CSV table of C-alpha atoms in Angstrom, one decimal:
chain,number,residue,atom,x,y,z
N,28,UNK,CA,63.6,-40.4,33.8
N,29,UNK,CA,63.4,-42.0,37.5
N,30,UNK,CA,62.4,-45.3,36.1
N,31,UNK,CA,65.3,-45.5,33.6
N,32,UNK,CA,67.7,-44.4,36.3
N,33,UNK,CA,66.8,-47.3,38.2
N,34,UNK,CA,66.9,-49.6,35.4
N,35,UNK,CA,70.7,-48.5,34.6
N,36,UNK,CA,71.5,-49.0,38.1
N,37,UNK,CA,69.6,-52.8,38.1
N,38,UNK,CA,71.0,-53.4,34.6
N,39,UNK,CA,74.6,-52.8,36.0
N,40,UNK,CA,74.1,-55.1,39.2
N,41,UNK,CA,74.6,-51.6,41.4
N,42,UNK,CA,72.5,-51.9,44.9
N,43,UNK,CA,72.4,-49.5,47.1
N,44,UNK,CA,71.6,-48.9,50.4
N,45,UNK,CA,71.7,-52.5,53.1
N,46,UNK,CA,71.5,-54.8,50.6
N,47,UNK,CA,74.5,-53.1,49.3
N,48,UNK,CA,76.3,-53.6,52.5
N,49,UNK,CA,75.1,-57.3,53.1
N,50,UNK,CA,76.7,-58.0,49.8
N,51,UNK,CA,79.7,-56.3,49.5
N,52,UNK,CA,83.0,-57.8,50.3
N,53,UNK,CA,86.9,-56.7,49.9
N,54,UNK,CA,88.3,-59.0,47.4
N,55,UNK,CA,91.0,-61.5,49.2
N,56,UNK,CA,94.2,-59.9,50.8
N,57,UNK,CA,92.4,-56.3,49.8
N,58,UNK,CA,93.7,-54.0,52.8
N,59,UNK,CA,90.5,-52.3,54.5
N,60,UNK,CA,90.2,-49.0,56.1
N,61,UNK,CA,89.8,-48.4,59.4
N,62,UNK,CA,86.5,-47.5,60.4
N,63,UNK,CA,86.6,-44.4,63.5
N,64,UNK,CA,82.8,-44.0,64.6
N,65,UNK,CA,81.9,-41.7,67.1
N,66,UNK,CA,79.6,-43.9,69.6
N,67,UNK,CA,75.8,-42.8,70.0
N,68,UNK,CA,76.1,-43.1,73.6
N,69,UNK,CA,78.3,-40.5,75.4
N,70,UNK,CA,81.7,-42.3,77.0
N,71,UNK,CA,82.3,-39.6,79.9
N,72,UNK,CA,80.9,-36.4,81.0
N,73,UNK,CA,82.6,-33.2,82.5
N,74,UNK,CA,80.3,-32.0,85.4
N,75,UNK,CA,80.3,-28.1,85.8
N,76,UNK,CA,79.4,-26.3,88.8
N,77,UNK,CA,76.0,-27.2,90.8
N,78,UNK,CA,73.7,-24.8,92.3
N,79,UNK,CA,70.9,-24.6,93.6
N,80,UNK,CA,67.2,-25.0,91.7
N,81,UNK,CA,65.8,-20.9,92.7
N,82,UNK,CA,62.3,-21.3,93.0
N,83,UNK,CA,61.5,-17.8,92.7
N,84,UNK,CA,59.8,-17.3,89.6
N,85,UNK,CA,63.2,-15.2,88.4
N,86,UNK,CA,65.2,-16.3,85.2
N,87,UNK,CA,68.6,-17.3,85.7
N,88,UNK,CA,71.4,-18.5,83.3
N,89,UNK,CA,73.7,-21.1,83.1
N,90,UNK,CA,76.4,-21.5,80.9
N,91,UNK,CA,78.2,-24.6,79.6
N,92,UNK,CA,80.9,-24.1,78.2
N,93,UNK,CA,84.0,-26.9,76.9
N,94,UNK,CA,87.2,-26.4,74.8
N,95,UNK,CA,88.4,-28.9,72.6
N,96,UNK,CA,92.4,-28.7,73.7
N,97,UNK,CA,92.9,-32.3,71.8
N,98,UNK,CA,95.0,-31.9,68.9
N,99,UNK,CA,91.8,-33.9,67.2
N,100,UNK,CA,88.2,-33.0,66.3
N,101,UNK,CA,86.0,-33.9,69.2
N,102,UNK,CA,82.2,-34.7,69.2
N,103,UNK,CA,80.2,-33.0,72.5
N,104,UNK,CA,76.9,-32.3,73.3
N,105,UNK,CA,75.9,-29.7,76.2
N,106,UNK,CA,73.4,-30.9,78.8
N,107,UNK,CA,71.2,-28.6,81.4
N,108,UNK,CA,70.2,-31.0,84.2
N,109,UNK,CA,67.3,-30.0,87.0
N,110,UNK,CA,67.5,-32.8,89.6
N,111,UNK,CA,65.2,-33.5,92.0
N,112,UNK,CA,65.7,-34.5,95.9
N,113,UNK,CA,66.1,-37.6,96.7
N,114,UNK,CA,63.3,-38.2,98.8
N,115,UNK,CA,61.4,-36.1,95.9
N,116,UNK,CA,59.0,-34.5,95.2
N,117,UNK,CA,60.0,-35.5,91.9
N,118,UNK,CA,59.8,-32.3,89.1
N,119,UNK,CA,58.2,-32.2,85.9
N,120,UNK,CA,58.7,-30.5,83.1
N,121,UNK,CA,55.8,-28.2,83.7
N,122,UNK,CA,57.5,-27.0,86.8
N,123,UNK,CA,60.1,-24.7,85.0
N,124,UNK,CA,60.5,-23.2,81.5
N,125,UNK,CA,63.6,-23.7,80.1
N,126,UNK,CA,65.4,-21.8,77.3
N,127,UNK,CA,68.5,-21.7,75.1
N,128,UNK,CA,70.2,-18.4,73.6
N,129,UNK,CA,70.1,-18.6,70.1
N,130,UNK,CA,72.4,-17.3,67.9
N,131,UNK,CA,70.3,-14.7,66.8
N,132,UNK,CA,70.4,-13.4,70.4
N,133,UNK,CA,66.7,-14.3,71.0
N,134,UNK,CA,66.0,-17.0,73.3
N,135,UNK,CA,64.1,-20.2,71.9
N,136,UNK,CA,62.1,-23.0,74.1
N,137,UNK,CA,63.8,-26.2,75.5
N,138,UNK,CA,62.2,-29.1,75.8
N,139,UNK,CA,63.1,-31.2,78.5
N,140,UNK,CA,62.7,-34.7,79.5
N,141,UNK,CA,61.9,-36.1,82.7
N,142,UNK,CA,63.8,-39.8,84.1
N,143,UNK,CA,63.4,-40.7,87.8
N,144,UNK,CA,63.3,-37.4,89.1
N,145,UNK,CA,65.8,-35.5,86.8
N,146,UNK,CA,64.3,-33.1,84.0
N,147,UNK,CA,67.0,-33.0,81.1
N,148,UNK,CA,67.7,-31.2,78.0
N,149,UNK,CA,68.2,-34.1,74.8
N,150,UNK,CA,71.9,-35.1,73.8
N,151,UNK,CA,71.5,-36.1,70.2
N,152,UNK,CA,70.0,-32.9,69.0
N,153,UNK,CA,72.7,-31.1,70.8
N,154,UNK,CA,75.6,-32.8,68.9
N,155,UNK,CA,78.3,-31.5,67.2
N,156,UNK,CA,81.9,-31.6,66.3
N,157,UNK,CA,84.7,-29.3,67.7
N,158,UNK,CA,87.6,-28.7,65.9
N,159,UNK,CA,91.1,-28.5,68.0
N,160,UNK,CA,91.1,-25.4,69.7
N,161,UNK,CA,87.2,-24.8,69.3
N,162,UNK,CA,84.8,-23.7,72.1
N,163,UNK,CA,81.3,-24.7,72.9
N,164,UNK,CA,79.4,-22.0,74.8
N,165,UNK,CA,75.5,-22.6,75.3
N,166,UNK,CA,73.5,-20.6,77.3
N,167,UNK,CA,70.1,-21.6,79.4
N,168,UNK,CA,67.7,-19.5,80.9
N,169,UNK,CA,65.7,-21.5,83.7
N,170,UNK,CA,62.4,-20.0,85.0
N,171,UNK,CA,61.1,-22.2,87.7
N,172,UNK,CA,57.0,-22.1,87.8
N,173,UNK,CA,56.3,-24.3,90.6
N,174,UNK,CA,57.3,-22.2,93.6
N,175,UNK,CA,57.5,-25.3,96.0
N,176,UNK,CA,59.9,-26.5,93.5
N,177,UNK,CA,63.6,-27.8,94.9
N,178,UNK,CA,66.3,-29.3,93.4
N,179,UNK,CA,69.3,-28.9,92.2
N,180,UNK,CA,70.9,-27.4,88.4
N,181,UNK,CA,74.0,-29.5,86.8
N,182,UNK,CA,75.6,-28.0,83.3
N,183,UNK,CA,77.7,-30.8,81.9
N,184,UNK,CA,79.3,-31.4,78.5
N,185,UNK,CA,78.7,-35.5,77.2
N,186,UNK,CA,82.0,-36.5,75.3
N,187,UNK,CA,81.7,-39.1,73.2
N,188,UNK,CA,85.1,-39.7,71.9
């Protein structure tokens, strides 16, 4: 059935996929739609409130939290950074264990990454859209494992429209 499928489809002159869009063109004086993509790189950031990495083998939260109070939908992605001091010693990921409430109300394992000294949660996976009037909550639970561990935490919200 698969094969015939395709032979319809080649019989027609129908492509798919980027040969499809190498191809295609809008007939002359055709009117084209504009195309709104969201970009795959955050534009800005909104910075929450700071503290202070607590090296005491304790689990704290952190919240991030955004409202989308644009009258259109908005794409976001909450962040947890851990950053380390300036003159270091640098963290790594094996210094804390990081974790996310899910909505189950169980908590589930964050990975984090690690760039010049700052440990980060990942952006793409954390995408999603807000409709107008919508709220993004997320909630983190750090444990820190390395008690010579110092730094600082930074919740933050990547917009990327």
């Amino acid at each position: 059935m698969l094969a015939s499928v395709a032979v319809v489809v080649a019989a027609s002159g129908l492509t798919t996929g980027p040969a499809m869009a190498a191809t295609r063109q809008a007939a002359p004086g055709a009117a084209t739609a504009p195309q709104t993509r969201t970009p795959t790189a955050p534009v800005h950031y909104l910075d929450e409130p700071a503290g202070a990495l607590q090296a005491d083998g304790e689990q704290h939260e952190f919240t991030v939290t955004y409202r989308n109070d644009t009258a259109r939908d908005r794409t976001v992605a909450p962040q947890l950074l851990v950053v380390s001091p300036d003159g270091g010693p640098y963290l790594m990921p094996s210094d804390v264990l990081l974790e996310r409430l899910a909505a189950d109300g169980s908590w589930e394992p964050v990975q984090v990454g690690t760039r010049t000294g700052t440990l980060f949660t990942d952006l793409p996976g954390a995408r999603r859209t807000l409709q107008p009037g919508e709220r993004l909550t997320e909630v983190y639970r750090l444990t820190v494992l390395d008690p010579s561990a110092e730094g600082t935490v930074q919740p933050r919200v990547a917009l990327y429209d």
